[in-house]
Coordinates of C-alpha atoms and ligand atoms in Angstrom, one line a residue:
M1 CA -30.6 24.9 -2.3
V2 CA -27.0 23.9 -3.0
D3 CA -24.8 26.3 -4.8
P4 CA -23.2 24.6 -7.9
A5 CA -20.2 26.9 -7.7
A6 CA -19.5 25.7 -4.1
V7 CA -19.7 22.1 -5.3
K8 CA -17.3 22.8 -8.2
S9 CA -14.8 24.5 -5.9
V10 CA -14.6 21.3 -3.7
L11 CA -14.3 19.1 -6.8
A12 CA -11.7 21.3 -8.3
R13 CA -9.3 20.6 -5.4
Q14 CA -10.1 16.9 -5.0
R15 CA -7.0 14.7 -5.2
I16 CA -7.2 11.0 -5.9
E17 CA -4.1 9.0 -5.6
L18 CA -3.4 6.2 -8.1
P19 CA -1.7 2.8 -7.3
S20 CA 1.3 2.1 -9.4
W21 CA 0.3 -1.6 -9.5
A22 CA -2.9 -0.8 -11.4
F23 CA -0.7 -0.2 -14.5
G24 CA 1.1 -3.5 -14.5
N25 CA -0.3 -6.9 -15.5
S26 CA -2.6 -8.6 -13.1
G27 CA -5.1 -11.4 -12.9
T28 CA -6.3 -14.0 -10.4
R29 CA -4.5 -17.0 -9.0
F30 CA -5.7 -18.8 -12.1
K31 CA -4.2 -16.6 -14.8
V32 CA -2.5 -13.3 -15.3
F33 CA -3.5 -11.9 -18.7
A34 CA -0.7 -9.9 -20.4
Q35 CA -1.6 -6.7 -22.1
P36 CA 0.6 -5.1 -24.8
G37 CA 2.2 -1.8 -23.8
V38 CA 2.2 -2.3 -20.1
P39 CA 5.1 -0.7 -18.2
R40 CA 8.3 -2.5 -17.7
T41 CA 9.8 -0.2 -15.0
P42 CA 8.5 2.0 -12.2
F43 CA 9.4 5.0 -14.5
E44 CA 7.0 3.7 -17.1
K45 CA 4.3 3.2 -14.5
V46 CA 4.8 6.8 -13.3
A47 CA 4.5 7.9 -17.0
D48 CA 1.2 6.1 -17.3
A49 CA -0.2 7.5 -14.1
A50 CA 0.7 11.0 -15.3
Q51 CA -1.7 10.4 -18.3
V52 CA -4.5 9.9 -15.9
H53 CA -3.7 13.2 -14.2
R54 CA -3.3 14.9 -17.6
F55 CA -6.8 14.1 -18.7
T56 CA -8.6 14.4 -15.3
G57 CA -6.6 17.0 -13.4
A58 CA -7.6 15.1 -10.3
A59 CA -4.9 12.5 -9.8
P60 CA -1.6 14.3 -9.0
T61 CA 0.1 11.5 -7.1
V62 CA 0.9 7.9 -7.6
A63 CA 1.5 5.4 -4.7
L64 CA 4.5 3.1 -4.8
H65 CA 4.7 -0.5 -3.6
I66 CA 8.1 -1.7 -2.4
P67 CA 9.8 -3.8 -3.6
W68 CA 7.7 -3.9 -6.8
D69 CA 8.7 -0.3 -7.5
A70 CA 12.2 -0.5 -6.1
V71 CA 14.7 1.7 -7.9
D72 CA 18.3 2.6 -7.3
D73 CA 17.6 6.3 -7.1
Y74 CA 14.3 7.4 -5.6
A75 CA 15.2 11.1 -5.9
A76 CA 15.5 10.4 -9.7
L77 CA 12.1 8.7 -9.8
A78 CA 10.6 11.7 -7.9
A79 CA 12.2 14.1 -10.3
F80 CA 10.9 12.0 -13.3
A81 CA 7.4 12.2 -11.8
K82 CA 7.7 15.9 -11.4
D83 CA 8.7 16.3 -15.0
H84 CA 5.6 14.4 -15.9
G85 CA 3.4 16.7 -13.8
I86 CA 2.8 14.4 -10.9
E87 CA 4.4 13.5 -7.5
L88 CA 5.1 10.2 -5.7
G89 CA 2.7 9.5 -2.9
T90 CA 2.1 6.8 -0.3
I91 CA 4.7 4.1 0.1
N92 CA 3.2 0.6 0.5
A93 CA 5.2 -2.0 2.2
N94 CA 5.2 -5.6 1.1
V95 CA 5.8 -8.3 3.7
F96 CA 3.7 -10.9 2.0
Q97 CA 5.7 -12.3 -0.9
D98 CA 8.6 -14.1 0.6
D99 CA 8.8 -17.7 1.5
D100 CA 9.9 -16.7 5.0
Y101 CA 6.5 -15.1 5.6
K102 CA 4.5 -18.3 5.2
L103 CA 3.5 -18.2 8.9
G104 CA 3.5 -14.4 9.1
S105 CA 5.8 -11.4 8.9
V106 CA 5.8 -9.1 12.0
T107 CA 3.6 -11.6 13.9
N108 CA 5.7 -14.7 12.9
P109 CA 6.6 -16.9 15.8
D110 CA 10.2 -16.8 14.6
P111 CA 12.1 -13.7 15.9
R112 CA 14.5 -13.8 13.0
I113 CA 11.6 -13.5 10.5
R114 CA 10.0 -10.8 12.6
R115 CA 13.3 -8.9 12.5
K116 CA 13.5 -9.3 8.7
A117 CA 9.9 -7.9 8.2
L118 CA 10.6 -5.0 10.5
D119 CA 13.8 -4.2 8.6
H120 CA 11.7 -4.0 5.4
L121 CA 9.3 -1.6 7.0
F122 CA 12.3 0.6 8.1
E123 CA 13.6 0.4 4.6
C124 CA 10.2 1.7 3.4
V125 CA 10.6 4.7 5.7
D126 CA 14.0 5.3 4.2
V127 CA 12.3 5.3 0.8
M128 CA 9.8 7.9 2.1
D129 CA 12.6 10.1 3.3
A130 CA 14.0 10.0 -0.3
T131 CA 10.7 10.5 -2.1
G132 CA 9.3 13.0 0.4
S133 CA 6.3 10.8 1.0
R134 CA 4.0 11.5 3.9
D135 CA 2.4 8.1 4.4
L136 CA 3.5 4.6 5.0
K137 CA 0.6 2.2 4.3
L138 CA 0.8 -1.2 6.0
W139 CA -1.2 -4.2 5.1
F140 CA -0.3 -7.5 6.7
S141 CA -1.3 -10.8 5.2
D142 CA -0.4 -12.3 8.6
G143 CA -2.8 -14.7 10.2
T144 CA -3.5 -18.4 10.7
N145 CA -5.4 -21.1 8.8
Y146 CA -6.2 -23.5 11.6
P147 CA -7.5 -23.3 15.1
G148 CA -4.6 -23.8 17.5
Q149 CA -1.9 -23.0 14.9
D150 CA -0.5 -20.1 16.9
S151 CA -1.5 -17.9 19.8
I152 CA -4.0 -15.2 18.7
R153 CA -3.0 -13.1 21.7
A154 CA 0.8 -13.5 21.3
R155 CA 0.4 -12.4 17.6
Q156 CA -1.3 -9.2 18.8
D157 CA 1.7 -8.6 21.1
R158 CA 4.1 -9.1 18.3
L159 CA 2.1 -6.8 16.0
A160 CA 2.0 -4.1 18.6
E161 CA 5.7 -4.3 19.1
A162 CA 6.4 -3.9 15.4
L163 CA 4.0 -1.1 14.9
H164 CA 5.5 0.8 17.9
A165 CA 9.0 0.4 16.4
V166 CA 7.9 1.7 13.0
C167 CA 6.1 4.7 14.6
E168 CA 9.2 5.6 16.4
R169 CA 11.2 5.5 13.2
L170 CA 8.8 7.9 11.4
G171 CA 9.8 11.6 10.9
E172 CA 7.7 14.3 12.4
H173 CA 5.4 14.8 9.4
Q174 CA 5.2 11.1 8.4
R175 CA 2.2 8.9 9.2
L176 CA 1.5 5.2 9.6
I177 CA -1.6 4.1 7.9
L178 CA -2.8 0.7 9.0
E179 CA -5.1 -1.3 6.7
Y180 CA -7.3 -4.2 7.7
K181 CA -8.8 -7.2 5.8
L182 CA -11.3 -9.7 6.9
F183 CA -9.7 -12.8 5.3
E184 CA -7.3 -13.9 2.6
P185 CA -4.7 -15.1 2.4
A186 CA -5.3 -16.4 5.9
F187 CA -8.6 -18.1 6.3
Y188 CA -9.0 -18.7 10.1
T189 CA -7.6 -15.6 11.7
M190 CA -6.2 -12.4 10.2
D191 CA -4.1 -10.4 12.7
V192 CA -5.7 -7.2 11.5
P193 CA -9.1 -8.4 10.4
D194 CA -11.2 -5.3 10.9
W195 CA -11.4 -1.6 11.5
G196 CA -11.8 -2.1 15.3
T197 CA -8.5 -3.9 15.5
S198 CA -6.7 -1.3 13.4
F199 CA -8.4 1.5 15.3
A200 CA -7.3 0.0 18.7
H201 CA -3.7 -0.3 17.6
C202 CA -3.7 3.2 16.1
L203 CA -5.2 4.7 19.3
E204 CA -2.4 3.1 21.3
L205 CA 0.2 4.3 18.8
G206 CA -0.9 7.9 19.0
P207 CA -1.8 10.7 16.6
R208 CA 0.4 9.7 13.7
A209 CA -1.2 6.3 13.3
L210 CA -4.4 6.3 11.3
V211 CA -6.8 3.7 9.8
C212 CA -7.1 2.8 6.1
V213 CA -10.5 1.7 4.9
D214 CA -10.1 -0.6 1.8
T215 CA -13.7 -0.8 0.6
G216 CA -13.2 -4.4 -0.6
H217 CA -11.9 -5.7 2.8
H218 CA -15.2 -6.3 4.6
A219 CA -17.8 -9.0 5.0
P220 CA -20.6 -8.7 2.5
G221 CA -23.3 -6.4 3.8
T222 CA -21.0 -4.5 6.1
N223 CA -22.1 -0.9 6.5
I224 CA -18.9 0.8 5.4
E225 CA -20.3 4.4 5.7
F226 CA -20.9 3.7 9.4
I227 CA -17.2 2.8 9.8
V228 CA -16.2 6.0 7.9
A229 CA -18.5 8.2 10.1
F230 CA -17.1 6.6 13.3
L231 CA -13.5 6.9 12.3
L232 CA -13.8 10.5 11.1
R233 CA -15.5 11.5 14.4
A234 CA -12.6 9.9 16.2
G235 CA -10.0 11.7 14.0
K236 CA -8.6 8.3 12.9
L237 CA -9.5 8.0 9.3
G238 CA -6.2 8.3 7.4
A239 CA -6.9 6.8 3.9
F240 CA -9.2 5.0 1.6
D241 CA -8.2 2.2 -0.7
F242 CA -11.1 2.5 -3.2
N243 CA -12.3 -0.4 -5.3
S244 CA -15.5 -2.3 -5.7
R245 CA -16.5 -5.9 -5.3
F246 CA -19.3 -8.3 -5.8
Y247 CA -18.0 -11.1 -3.6
A248 CA -14.7 -10.7 -1.8
D249 CA -11.6 -8.5 -2.5
D250 CA -12.4 -8.3 -6.2
D251 CA -10.4 -5.0 -6.7
L252 CA -12.8 -3.9 -9.5
I253 CA -13.2 -0.4 -10.6
V254 CA -14.5 1.8 -7.8
G255 CA -18.2 2.6 -8.2
A256 CA -18.7 -0.2 -10.7
A257 CA -20.4 -2.7 -8.5
D258 CA -22.2 -0.4 -6.1
P259 CA -22.2 3.3 -7.0
F260 CA -24.8 4.0 -4.3
Q261 CA -22.5 2.6 -1.6
L262 CA -19.7 4.9 -2.9
F263 CA -22.1 7.9 -2.7
R264 CA -23.1 7.0 0.9
I265 CA -19.4 6.7 1.9
L266 CA -18.5 10.0 0.4
F267 CA -21.6 11.6 1.9
E268 CA -20.2 10.6 5.4
V269 CA -16.9 12.1 4.3
R270 CA -18.6 15.3 3.6
V271 CA -20.5 15.3 6.9
G272 CA -17.2 14.6 8.8
D273 CA -15.5 17.5 7.0
G274 CA -13.3 15.2 5.1
F275 CA -13.3 17.4 1.9
A276 CA -11.7 20.3 3.8
V277 CA -8.7 21.9 2.3
D278 CA -6.4 20.4 4.9
T279 CA -8.2 17.0 5.0
P280 CA -6.2 14.3 6.7
I281 CA -7.7 11.7 4.3
S282 CA -5.7 10.3 1.5
F283 CA -8.2 9.2 -1.2
M284 CA -6.4 6.3 -2.9
L285 CA -7.4 3.8 -5.5
D286 CA -6.4 0.1 -4.9
Q287 CA -7.5 -1.8 -8.0
C288 CA -6.4 -4.3 -10.6
H289 CA -7.5 -4.1 -14.2
N290 CA -7.3 -7.7 -15.1
I291 CA -9.4 -7.7 -18.3
E292 CA -9.8 -4.0 -19.2
P293 CA -7.1 -1.6 -20.4
K294 CA -5.2 -0.1 -17.5
I295 CA -5.1 3.6 -18.2
P296 CA -8.7 3.9 -19.3
G297 CA -9.6 1.8 -16.2
Q298 CA -8.0 4.3 -14.0
L299 CA -9.6 7.2 -15.8
R300 CA -13.0 5.7 -15.3
S301 CA -12.2 5.1 -11.6
V302 CA -11.2 8.7 -11.0
M303 CA -14.3 9.9 -12.8
N304 CA -16.5 7.5 -10.7
V305 CA -15.1 9.0 -7.5
Q306 CA -15.6 12.5 -8.8
E307 CA -19.2 11.7 -9.8
A308 CA -20.0 10.2 -6.4
T309 CA -18.3 13.1 -4.6
A310 CA -20.4 15.6 -6.7
K311 CA -23.6 13.8 -5.7
A312 CA -22.5 13.8 -2.0
L313 CA -21.9 17.5 -2.2
L314 CA -25.2 18.1 -3.8
V315 CA -27.2 16.9 -0.8
D316 CA -29.1 19.8 0.6
L317 CA -27.8 19.6 4.2
D318 CA -30.2 22.2 5.5
A319 CA -33.2 20.4 4.1
L320 CA -31.8 17.1 5.4
T321 CA -31.1 18.4 8.9
A322 CA -34.5 20.0 9.1
A323 CA -36.2 16.7 8.1
Q324 CA -34.0 14.7 10.5
Q325 CA -34.9 17.0 13.4
A326 CA -38.5 16.9 12.6
G327 CA -38.4 13.1 12.6
D328 CA -39.6 13.2 9.0
V329 CA -38.0 9.9 7.8
L330 CA -39.2 10.1 4.2
A331 CA -38.2 13.7 3.6
A332 CA -34.8 13.0 5.1
N333 CA -34.3 10.0 2.9
G334 CA -35.7 12.0 0.0
A335 CA -33.1 14.7 0.5
L336 CA -30.3 12.1 0.1
M337 CA -31.9 10.3 -2.8
D338 CA -32.6 13.5 -4.8
A339 CA -28.9 14.2 -4.8
Y340 CA -28.0 10.7 -5.7
A341 CA -30.5 10.7 -8.6
T342 CA -28.9 13.9 -10.1
D343 CA -26.9 13.4 -13.3
V344 CA -23.7 15.2 -12.4
R345 CA -21.8 14.5 -15.6
P346 CA -22.7 17.9 -17.1
L347 CA -21.4 19.7 -14.0
L348 CA -18.1 17.8 -14.2
A349 CA -17.8 18.4 -17.9
E350 CA -18.3 22.1 -17.2
L351 CA -15.7 22.0 -14.4
R352 CA -13.2 20.3 -16.7
S353 CA -13.7 22.9 -19.4
E354 CA -13.2 25.7 -16.9
Q355 CA -9.9 24.0 -15.9
G356 CA -8.8 23.9 -19.5
L357 CA -9.3 20.1 -19.7
D358 CA -11.3 18.2 -22.3
P359 CA -14.8 17.6 -20.8
E360 CA -14.6 13.9 -21.8
P361 CA -11.3 12.5 -20.4
M362 CA -11.7 9.0 -21.8
A363 CA -12.4 10.2 -25.3
A364 CA -9.6 12.7 -25.1
Y365 CA -7.2 9.9 -24.0
D366 CA -8.3 7.7 -26.9
R367 CA -7.7 10.5 -29.3
S368 CA -4.2 11.3 -27.8
G369 CA -2.6 8.2 -29.4
Y370 CA -0.8 7.4 -26.2
A371 CA -2.1 3.8 -26.1
A372 CA -0.8 3.0 -29.5
R373 CA 2.5 4.7 -28.7
I374 CA 3.2 2.6 -25.7
V375 CA 2.3 -0.6 -27.5
A376 CA 4.8 0.3 -30.2
E377 CA 7.5 1.5 -27.9
R378 CA 7.4 -1.0 -25.1
V379 CA 8.8 -4.0 -26.9
G380 CA 11.1 -6.4 -25.1
G381 CA 12.0 -6.4 -21.5
Q382 CA 9.9 -7.8 -18.6
A383 CA 6.4 -6.4 -18.3
A384 CA 5.6 -5.3 -14.8
G385 CA 3.1 -7.5 -13.1
W386 CA 1.5 -8.1 -9.7
G387 CA 4.4 -9.4 -7.8
A388 CA 7.0 -8.6 -10.4
Ligands
RM4_1 C1 -3.8 -6.0 -0.4 C2 -4.1 -4.7 0.2 C3 -3.0 -3.6 -0.1 C4 -2.4 -3.8 -1.4 C5 -2.2 -5.2 -1.8 C6 -1.7 -5.2 -3.3 O1 -5.0 -6.8 -0.5 O2 -5.3 -4.2 -0.3 O3 -3.5 -2.3 0.1 O4 -1.2 -3.1 -1.3 O5 -3.3 -6.0 -1.7
MN2 MN1 -5.7 -2.1 -0.1

């Protein structure tokens, strides 16, 4: 039997990092829908992220995206975050929104453009030094659209060269987290299309380079929990970008499309000791709330991760292992499904009450009046948006 107190103690220390960009306006390439009250500055994004932590107690950090979140004084932004009860987390680089990067950033055939991209990555490390961030997360949109467009192999050489240069620039306690994506915006080759490519580069780069698994960046049907188990075993899983998808990189609320997959992933995290106190894994959200309100969207996301984690922790490992060793396929599968079928909402409500939080974060947020306040206060100025 699983001890509920042990489950709660792991849940009590779970930290889920929020993406600053989830609070700005977003949409698809067809239309960005403006919502009243969205932040106009990185400071307002941090203030909104702090609300998610206030009502869940589980989201103490917010990731920044540079230059979307560029400010003159990063120490001031960090101090502002602290005043609001949270901290700044991962720094995400952006080498995908400049005309120069049409044919790639660090893998561009033009050495001038490669240099420009690398300089931006160095600038992101400067930001980390100012904010005290541990992780630099790199996602490259680099790739090609047509066979023959560029040398696949030469682009790998250019990528390796840039990654080495960034790694050398990192401080002792800083890490490089390399994300991969199957396709989009490039449609023929991506330069980091899959976990194997990211893993191979990270191996070459050494212990400070780790892989980021964005759950929306795979071909449909990919067994993501296998990737998670493999990377954890190799000591190379650095971060998750959690979201969910029905078709491609939909960036929907994590656990909305396939809660069972999220459970399976988090179960492998548990088996690989990824919920340890000193876990190397950064549990991040990477989502856009195109049609739903942003702060409640983030609240729901954090709660979905907590619920899937609770279920993963409820799996009776002794019973599961015994069934596995006995070759009892149905009992083994049953041990997993029993935990998945458990309604963990009462357990999480209890935990929140013990932590001095409202047991119902979404209702408590609604009652707080924050949503109406930001609509009233944030008048004028330029609303933050994906790419703004
Ligand atoms: C990319 C990738 C990155 C995120 C950007 C906004 O598809 O998932 O993690 O920073 O989108
Ligand atoms: Mn991502």
